[in-house]
Amino acid sequence: MSSASPTTQPEVSVPAAAAGGGRPRVLSGIQPTADSFHFGNYLGALRQWVDLQIDYQPFFFIADMHAITVDYDPLVLRERTLRAAAQLLAMGVDPERASIFVQSQVPAHAQGAWVLQCLTGVGEARRMTQFKDKSAKGGEGSASVGLLTYPILQAADILLYRPYYVPVGADQRQHLELTRDLAQRFNSRYKKTFRLPEPYILKATGKIGDLQEPTAKMSKSASSPSGIIEMLDEPTLSAKKIRSAVTDSGSEIRFDPEEKPGVSNLLTIYSALTQRSVPDLEEEYTGKGYGDFKKDLAEVVIDFVTPFRDRTLELLADQAYLSEILRQGRERANEVAEATLRDVYQRVGFVAADLGKGPASIG
Ligand code: TYM
């Protein structure tokens, strides 16, 4: 459904970079801008976080600094940050394997972003689609400078960890392109410091559509409540949303994103949740109507979200455990990010605060 992606990686193999060293890294982030993750987040990105943690060394974070680039409520932000951590654990991110951390607790992200901002043109930042979209509402003049520099902070988030892959949905492709451009610019202006990361975007689920407006992406800021399946909704509510999802004219259950965007989106979700292929599902529903199809998918959704929701609520009741996981994640993240930042500072000509500590070796 997403545009053709060179980065579709249904089968994961450990790149040669792993040979001789530790596992290559993967890194990604999610903003704590809603009470619950939604199916677009999960199928587009988070499920791949869980899959990749087997062969890669994962760094996954909650992008609270990105969340303050638009209007927000501090109390709600704090609550959502913890909810995000609980949801990551509930969906299977393993804290033994992965460093799970909060972005604002690793100061190197902001420090690295400053250096990258000094390599970015104002015009280049203003041309980013997300800035144009988000600032269009109130006019560019009232958008925050943070919104303008948002993708540059994202580039720092990524580059500091020298990851091999960045698992995200298709809407992040442009940010990944900027990240690679900035890495290349820094490497050629100074010295090879950053690895050029590959976006890891699955073709099948890179863009999950809104249930009511399937050609638009499911989105926490743009979708109506009935267009979005929240992972922490009451399961019966999610089932109801599936049953009232728009379907297309005709009655055939066929994957055809052009002619049948509604049914195709539901087939994508069905297939992703059951690991059954789309042709297999098409065959099963030959001769059956949209009603049967949606009723079955609603059951599948209930079976999927119920244990997830229970586990998240259980984790949220244990704040001591959550903060211990975030403390461990922060320590590991700080170690890696600070080492890269030392290289960066040395290369741009900053005098080391601790002259005894030389730059880290370049990986
Ligand atoms: P965010 O918080 O908007 O979304 C988190 C992840 O969910 C994906 N996603 C979708 N995928 C498929 N279909 C959809 N309808 C859908 N909606 C959301 C997003 O692509 C994303 O992967 N800028 C990032 C956060 C970020 C980040 C980073 C990501 C900050 N720093 C560094 C990677 C690396 C964002 O807004 O994600």
Short mmCIF file of C-alpha atoms and ligand atoms in Angstrom, two decimals:
data_model
loop_
_atom_site.label_atom_id
_atom_site.label_comp_id
_atom_site.label_asym_id
_atom_site.label_seq_id
_atom_site.Cartn_x
_atom_site.Cartn_y
_atom_site.Cartn_z
CA MET A 1 0.00 0.00 0.00
CA SER A 2 2.88 2.35 0.58
CA SER A 3 4.87 3.55 -2.37
CA ALA A 4 7.41 1.02 -3.54
CA SER A 5 10.02 0.71 -0.87
CA PRO A 6 13.59 -0.36 -1.44
CA THR A 7 13.71 -1.03 2.25
CA THR A 8 11.12 -3.72 2.51
CA GLN A 9 12.78 -6.37 4.58
CA PRO A 10 10.36 -9.17 5.29
CA GLU A 11 13.24 -11.49 6.02
CA VAL A 12 15.82 -10.20 8.39
CA SER A 13 19.40 -11.19 8.04
CA VAL A 14 22.19 -9.80 10.13
CA PRO A 15 24.35 -7.57 7.94
CA ALA A 16 28.01 -8.23 7.48
CA ALA A 17 28.70 -5.31 9.78
CA ALA A 18 27.94 -7.68 12.63
CA ALA A 19 30.88 -9.86 11.87
CA GLY A 20 33.60 -9.56 14.41
CA GLY A 21 31.83 -6.97 16.55
CA GLY A 22 28.65 -6.75 18.61
CA ARG A 23 25.28 -7.00 16.97
CA PRO A 24 24.53 -4.03 14.68
CA ARG A 25 22.18 -1.53 16.23
CA VAL A 26 18.61 -0.60 15.43
CA LEU A 27 17.02 2.54 16.76
CA SER A 28 13.60 4.10 16.68
CA GLY A 29 11.35 6.42 18.64
CA ILE A 30 7.70 7.20 19.24
CA GLN A 31 6.09 10.37 20.54
CA PRO A 32 4.02 10.20 23.72
CA THR A 33 1.29 12.33 22.19
CA ALA A 34 -1.72 10.08 22.86
CA ASP A 35 -3.04 7.98 25.72
CA SER A 36 -2.64 4.91 23.57
CA PHE A 37 -0.65 3.72 20.58
CA HIS A 38 -2.83 2.92 17.58
CA PHE A 39 -2.83 0.20 14.96
CA GLY A 40 -0.85 2.38 12.52
CA ASN A 41 1.96 2.76 15.06
CA TYR A 42 1.90 -0.91 15.88
CA LEU A 43 1.66 -2.47 12.43
CA GLY A 44 3.70 0.25 10.70
CA ALA A 45 6.60 0.34 13.13
CA LEU A 46 6.41 -1.13 16.62
CA ARG A 47 5.93 -4.73 15.59
CA GLN A 48 9.18 -4.47 13.64
CA TRP A 49 10.88 -3.14 16.80
CA VAL A 50 9.94 -6.39 18.49
CA ASP A 51 11.09 -8.53 15.55
CA LEU A 52 14.40 -6.78 15.07
CA GLN A 53 15.45 -7.08 18.69
CA ILE A 54 16.43 -10.71 18.07
CA ASP A 55 19.30 -10.10 15.66
CA TYR A 56 20.13 -6.49 16.41
CA GLN A 57 21.08 -4.41 19.40
CA PRO A 58 18.03 -2.21 19.94
CA PHE A 59 17.68 1.32 21.24
CA PHE A 60 14.04 2.40 21.50
CA PHE A 61 12.94 5.66 23.01
CA ILE A 62 9.98 7.82 23.86
CA ALA A 63 10.36 11.12 22.04
CA ASP A 64 9.10 13.51 24.71
CA MET A 65 11.18 16.40 23.33
CA HIS A 66 9.45 16.08 20.00
CA ALA A 67 6.11 16.05 21.80
CA ILE A 68 6.55 19.62 23.07
CA THR A 69 6.95 21.13 19.60
CA VAL A 70 3.15 21.61 19.50
CA ASP A 71 0.64 22.57 22.21
CA TYR A 72 0.54 20.08 25.06
CA ASP A 73 -0.18 19.70 28.75
CA PRO A 74 2.85 18.89 30.99
CA LEU A 75 0.89 16.64 33.37
CA VAL A 76 -0.56 14.69 30.50
CA LEU A 77 2.84 14.40 28.83
CA ARG A 78 4.36 12.85 31.94
CA GLU A 79 1.52 10.33 32.20
CA ARG A 80 1.69 9.46 28.50
CA THR A 81 5.44 8.93 28.66
CA LEU A 82 4.96 6.21 31.26
CA ARG A 83 2.04 4.75 29.35
CA ALA A 84 4.27 4.57 26.28
CA ALA A 85 6.94 2.66 28.22
CA ALA A 86 4.33 0.23 29.56
CA GLN A 87 2.91 -0.33 26.07
CA LEU A 88 6.33 -1.04 24.58
CA LEU A 89 6.93 -3.70 27.21
CA ALA A 90 3.43 -5.13 26.82
CA MET A 91 3.86 -5.57 23.08
CA GLY A 92 7.03 -7.55 23.57
CA VAL A 93 10.00 -5.20 23.62
CA ASP A 94 12.34 -7.12 25.89
CA PRO A 95 14.22 -4.91 28.37
CA GLU A 96 16.94 -7.56 28.63
CA ARG A 97 17.72 -7.05 24.97
CA ALA A 98 16.59 -3.51 24.28
CA SER A 99 17.47 -0.21 25.86
CA ILE A 100 14.16 1.58 26.39
CA PHE A 101 14.62 5.19 27.39
CA VAL A 102 13.15 8.66 27.51
CA GLN A 103 14.71 11.07 25.01
CA SER A 104 14.95 14.06 27.38
CA GLN A 105 17.01 11.97 29.81
CA VAL A 106 19.83 11.63 27.30
CA PRO A 107 21.20 15.17 26.89
CA ALA A 108 23.39 14.21 23.92
CA HIS A 109 20.28 14.27 21.70
CA ALA A 110 19.78 18.01 22.22
CA GLN A 111 23.52 18.67 22.09
CA GLY A 112 23.98 16.71 18.86
CA ALA A 113 20.92 18.38 17.36
CA TRP A 114 22.51 21.80 17.86
CA VAL A 115 25.55 20.83 15.82
CA LEU A 116 23.35 19.40 13.06
CA GLN A 117 21.15 22.51 13.06
CA CYS A 118 24.25 24.49 12.20
CA LEU A 119 24.65 22.31 9.11
CA THR A 120 21.03 22.66 7.96
CA GLY A 121 19.67 25.43 5.77
CA VAL A 122 16.54 27.28 6.93
CA GLY A 123 15.02 26.62 3.50
CA GLU A 124 15.84 22.95 3.78
CA ALA A 125 14.05 22.72 7.14
CA ARG A 126 11.04 24.69 5.89
CA ARG A 127 10.58 22.39 2.94
CA MET A 128 9.91 19.35 5.15
CA THR A 129 6.37 18.12 4.53
CA GLN A 130 5.51 17.65 8.19
CA PHE A 131 6.48 21.23 9.02
CA LYS A 132 4.48 22.55 6.09
CA ASP A 133 1.43 20.49 7.11
CA LYS A 134 1.55 21.18 10.82
CA SER A 135 2.33 24.87 10.48
CA ALA A 136 -0.32 25.38 7.78
CA LYS A 137 -3.14 25.42 10.37
CA GLY A 138 -2.13 28.47 12.38
CA GLY A 139 0.23 29.95 9.78
CA GLU A 140 4.00 29.52 9.75
CA GLY A 141 4.54 32.55 11.98
CA SER A 142 2.82 30.94 14.93
CA ALA A 143 4.54 27.55 14.63
CA SER A 144 7.36 26.98 17.11
CA VAL A 145 10.98 26.98 16.04
CA GLY A 146 11.02 23.53 17.65
CA LEU A 147 8.57 22.34 15.01
CA LEU A 148 10.90 23.66 12.33
CA THR A 149 13.94 21.91 13.78
CA TYR A 150 11.99 18.75 14.68
CA PRO A 151 13.55 16.62 11.90
CA ILE A 152 17.03 17.77 12.86
CA LEU A 153 16.53 16.58 16.43
CA GLN A 154 15.30 13.35 14.91
CA ALA A 155 18.49 13.12 12.86
CA ALA A 156 20.55 13.53 16.03
CA ASP A 157 18.42 10.90 17.80
CA ILE A 158 19.35 8.48 15.09
CA LEU A 159 22.92 9.32 14.17
CA LEU A 160 24.27 9.28 17.72
CA TYR A 161 23.67 5.53 17.85
CA ARG A 162 25.16 4.71 14.44
CA PRO A 163 22.29 2.29 13.78
CA TYR A 164 22.03 0.02 10.81
CA TYR A 165 18.22 0.16 10.57
CA VAL A 166 15.54 2.59 11.69
CA PRO A 167 12.17 0.77 11.76
CA VAL A 168 9.41 3.32 11.03
CA GLY A 169 6.24 3.84 9.01
CA ALA A 170 6.28 5.31 5.50
CA ASP A 171 5.46 8.81 6.80
CA GLN A 172 8.96 9.02 8.27
CA ARG A 173 10.73 8.44 4.97
CA GLN A 174 11.47 12.12 4.36
CA HIS A 175 12.94 12.51 7.85
CA LEU A 176 15.20 9.56 7.21
CA GLU A 177 16.35 11.14 3.95
CA LEU A 178 17.27 14.34 5.76
CA THR A 179 19.07 12.27 8.39
CA ARG A 180 21.18 10.60 5.72
CA ASP A 181 21.88 13.94 4.02
CA LEU A 182 23.05 15.47 7.29
CA ALA A 183 25.21 12.45 8.10
CA GLN A 184 26.84 12.66 4.72
CA ARG A 185 27.33 16.43 5.04
CA PHE A 186 28.96 16.09 8.44
CA ASN A 187 31.16 13.19 7.31
CA SER A 188 32.42 15.05 4.28
CA ARG A 189 32.86 18.43 6.00
CA TYR A 190 34.72 16.97 8.98
CA LYS A 191 35.60 13.31 9.03
CA LYS A 192 33.67 10.07 8.72
CA THR A 193 31.74 9.98 11.97
CA PHE A 194 28.21 8.83 11.25
CA ARG A 195 26.88 5.67 9.67
CA LEU A 196 24.23 6.27 7.00
CA PRO A 197 21.19 4.47 8.44
CA GLU A 198 18.68 2.54 6.35
CA PRO A 199 14.97 3.14 6.87
CA TYR A 200 13.23 -0.15 7.61
CA ILE A 201 9.75 0.30 6.20
CA LEU A 202 7.53 -2.66 5.41
CA LYS A 203 5.73 -2.41 2.11
CA ALA A 204 2.60 -4.20 3.35
CA THR A 205 2.04 -2.18 6.53
CA GLY A 206 4.09 1.01 6.06
CA LYS A 207 0.90 3.04 5.77
CA ILE A 208 -2.16 1.79 7.64
CA GLY A 209 -5.24 3.72 6.55
CA ASP A 210 -7.92 5.47 8.58
CA LEU A 211 -10.97 3.21 8.94
CA GLN A 212 -13.35 5.95 7.83
CA GLU A 213 -11.10 7.52 5.22
CA PRO A 214 -8.86 4.68 4.09
CA THR A 215 -6.78 6.67 1.61
CA ALA A 216 -5.54 8.84 4.50
CA LYS A 217 -3.18 7.37 7.08
CA MET A 218 -4.50 6.43 10.49
CA SER A 219 -3.25 9.30 12.61
CA LYS A 220 -3.58 10.42 16.20
CA SER A 221 -3.80 14.06 15.17
CA ALA A 222 -5.94 13.80 12.03
CA SER A 223 -8.20 10.76 12.35
CA SER A 224 -11.70 10.94 13.80
CA PRO A 225 -12.20 8.62 16.81
CA SER A 226 -14.05 6.12 14.64
CA GLY A 227 -11.23 6.05 12.09
CA ILE A 228 -8.53 4.98 14.50
CA ILE A 229 -8.07 1.79 16.52
CA GLU A 230 -6.41 2.59 19.79
CA MET A 231 -4.52 -0.34 21.26
CA LEU A 232 -5.82 0.49 24.75
CA ASP A 233 -9.45 1.07 23.79
CA GLU A 234 -12.03 -1.24 25.32
CA PRO A 235 -11.78 -4.26 22.98
CA THR A 236 -15.52 -4.15 22.31
CA LEU A 237 -15.16 -0.57 21.10
CA SER A 238 -12.38 -1.57 18.68
CA ALA A 239 -14.57 -4.38 17.39
CA LYS A 240 -17.37 -1.90 16.81
CA LYS A 241 -15.04 0.40 14.88
CA ILE A 242 -14.02 -2.48 12.62
CA ARG A 243 -17.64 -3.40 12.00
CA SER A 244 -18.44 0.17 11.01
CA ALA A 245 -15.30 0.74 8.91
CA VAL A 246 -16.11 2.05 5.45
CA THR A 247 -16.02 -0.54 2.73
CA ASP A 248 -16.20 0.12 -0.94
CA SER A 249 -18.85 -0.27 -3.63
CA GLY A 250 -19.39 -3.82 -4.79
CA SER A 251 -19.31 -6.75 -2.44
CA GLU A 252 -16.14 -8.61 -3.30
CA ILE A 253 -13.38 -9.09 -0.70
CA ARG A 254 -10.43 -8.28 -2.94
CA PHE A 255 -7.10 -6.52 -2.33
CA ASP A 256 -7.05 -3.54 -4.67
CA PRO A 257 -5.86 -0.33 -3.00
CA GLU A 258 -6.91 1.81 -5.99
CA GLU A 259 -10.43 0.53 -6.47
CA LYS A 260 -11.11 -0.82 -2.99
CA PRO A 261 -9.05 1.13 -0.45
CA GLY A 262 -11.37 0.31 2.48
CA VAL A 263 -11.42 -3.46 2.00
CA SER A 264 -7.71 -3.49 1.14
CA ASN A 265 -6.85 -1.69 4.36
CA LEU A 266 -8.89 -4.18 6.37
CA LEU A 267 -7.25 -7.09 4.52
CA THR A 268 -3.84 -5.63 5.39
CA ILE A 269 -4.77 -5.43 9.08
CA TYR A 270 -6.30 -8.92 9.02
CA SER A 271 -3.28 -10.42 7.34
CA ALA A 272 -0.81 -8.67 9.64
CA LEU A 273 -2.60 -9.80 12.80
CA THR A 274 -3.04 -13.41 11.75
CA GLN A 275 0.13 -13.94 9.68
CA ARG A 276 -2.13 -15.26 6.92
CA SER A 277 -1.43 -14.11 3.39
CA VAL A 278 -3.81 -11.72 1.64
CA PRO A 279 -4.54 -14.22 -1.22
CA ASP A 280 -5.37 -16.83 1.39
CA LEU A 281 -7.87 -14.46 3.02
CA GLU A 282 -9.33 -13.45 -0.35
CA GLU A 283 -9.94 -17.10 -1.07
CA GLU A 284 -11.57 -17.76 2.28
CA TYR A 285 -14.01 -14.89 1.74
CA THR A 286 -14.92 -15.66 -1.85
CA GLY A 287 -18.69 -15.54 -2.06
CA LYS A 288 -19.06 -14.05 1.42
CA GLY A 289 -20.09 -10.48 2.16
CA TYR A 290 -18.44 -7.51 3.88
CA GLY A 291 -20.50 -8.23 7.01
CA ASP A 292 -18.99 -11.68 7.59
CA PHE A 293 -15.53 -10.43 6.81
CA LYS A 294 -15.73 -7.52 9.25
CA LYS A 295 -17.32 -9.64 11.94
CA ASP A 296 -14.40 -12.11 11.78
CA LEU A 297 -11.82 -9.36 11.71
CA ALA A 298 -13.48 -7.77 14.74
CA GLU A 299 -12.95 -11.08 16.61
CA VAL A 300 -9.31 -11.18 15.55
CA VAL A 301 -8.86 -7.63 16.83
CA ILE A 302 -10.49 -8.45 20.17
CA ASP A 303 -8.21 -11.48 20.62
CA PHE A 304 -5.21 -9.34 19.87
CA VAL A 305 -5.90 -6.24 21.95
CA THR A 306 -7.36 -7.91 25.05
CA PRO A 307 -4.11 -9.43 26.43
CA PHE A 308 -2.14 -6.39 25.31
CA ARG A 309 -4.42 -4.07 27.22
CA ASP A 310 -4.43 -6.25 30.34
CA ARG A 311 -0.65 -6.45 30.36
CA THR A 312 -0.26 -2.68 29.87
CA LEU A 313 -2.60 -1.92 32.76
CA GLU A 314 -0.69 -4.38 34.94
CA LEU A 315 2.62 -2.74 34.10
CA LEU A 316 1.22 0.72 34.74
CA ALA A 317 0.34 -0.35 38.23
CA ASP A 318 4.03 -1.06 38.89
CA GLN A 319 5.71 2.30 38.46
CA ALA A 320 8.83 1.20 40.35
CA TYR A 321 9.45 -1.49 37.74
CA LEU A 322 8.85 0.93 34.87
CA SER A 323 11.24 3.50 36.25
CA GLU A 324 13.91 0.85 36.79
CA ILE A 325 13.61 -0.23 33.14
CA LEU A 326 13.87 3.39 32.02
CA ARG A 327 16.87 3.96 34.30
CA GLN A 328 18.74 1.01 32.81
CA GLY A 329 17.83 2.08 29.30
CA ARG A 330 18.98 5.63 29.98
CA GLU A 331 22.36 4.43 31.25
CA ARG A 332 23.05 2.30 28.19
CA ALA A 333 21.81 5.00 25.84
CA ASN A 334 23.88 7.70 27.51
CA GLU A 335 27.01 5.63 27.17
CA VAL A 336 26.62 5.17 23.41
CA ALA A 337 25.30 8.66 22.67
CA GLU A 338 27.98 10.43 24.73
CA ALA A 339 30.77 8.51 23.01
CA THR A 340 29.53 9.65 19.59
CA LEU A 341 28.97 13.19 20.85
CA ARG A 342 32.58 13.32 22.05
CA ASP A 343 33.71 12.49 18.50
CA VAL A 344 31.38 15.13 17.09
CA TYR A 345 32.54 17.85 19.51
CA GLN A 346 36.16 17.07 18.87
CA ARG A 347 35.66 17.25 15.08
CA VAL A 348 33.78 20.53 15.08
CA GLY A 349 36.58 22.08 17.13
CA PHE A 350 35.14 22.25 20.66
CA VAL A 351 37.71 21.99 23.43
CA ALA A 352 37.09 18.81 25.43
CA ALA A 353 35.71 19.51 28.91
CA ASP A 354 37.72 16.62 30.21
CA LEU A 355 40.99 16.86 28.32
CA GLY A 356 42.03 13.46 29.62
CA LYS A 357 39.18 11.77 27.83
CA GLY A 358 40.02 11.49 24.16
CA PRO A 359 37.45 10.94 21.44
CA ALA A 360 35.88 7.50 21.25
CA SER A 361 37.13 5.27 18.49
CA ILE A 362 35.11 5.45 15.31
CA GLY A 363 32.97 2.40 14.71
P1 TYM B 1 5.11 8.95 15.71
O1 TYM B 1 5.12 9.03 17.19
O2 TYM B 1 4.20 9.84 14.97
O3 TYM B 1 4.77 7.47 15.25
C1 TYM B 1 5.46 6.34 15.71
C2 TYM B 1 5.66 5.35 14.57
O4 TYM B 1 4.41 4.94 14.03
C3 TYM B 1 4.45 5.06 12.61
N1 TYM B 1 3.08 5.33 12.12
C4 TYM B 1 2.47 4.64 11.14
N2 TYM B 1 2.88 3.61 10.39
C5 TYM B 1 2.01 3.11 9.48
N3 TYM B 1 0.75 3.60 9.30
C6 TYM B 1 0.30 4.64 10.04
N4 TYM B 1 -0.94 5.10 9.86
C7 TYM B 1 1.17 5.21 11.00
N5 TYM B 1 1.05 6.24 11.88
C8 TYM B 1 2.24 6.29 12.56
C9 TYM B 1 5.38 6.22 12.35
O5 TYM B 1 5.88 6.18 11.04
C10 TYM B 1 6.44 5.98 13.40
O6 TYM B 1 7.40 5.06 12.94
N6 TYM B 1 9.10 11.50 14.23
C11 TYM B 1 8.70 10.22 14.82
C12 TYM B 1 9.28 9.98 16.21
C13 TYM B 1 10.78 10.01 16.25
C14 TYM B 1 11.66 9.05 15.66
C15 TYM B 1 12.98 9.53 16.00
C16 TYM B 1 11.47 7.91 14.90
C17 TYM B 1 11.54 10.94 16.88
N7 TYM B 1 12.88 10.65 16.72
C18 TYM B 1 14.11 8.80 15.56
C19 TYM B 1 12.60 7.22 14.48
C20 TYM B 1 13.91 7.65 14.81
C21 TYM B 1 7.19 10.25 14.94
O7 TYM B 1 6.58 11.25 14.89
O8 TYM B 1 6.61 9.09 15.18
#
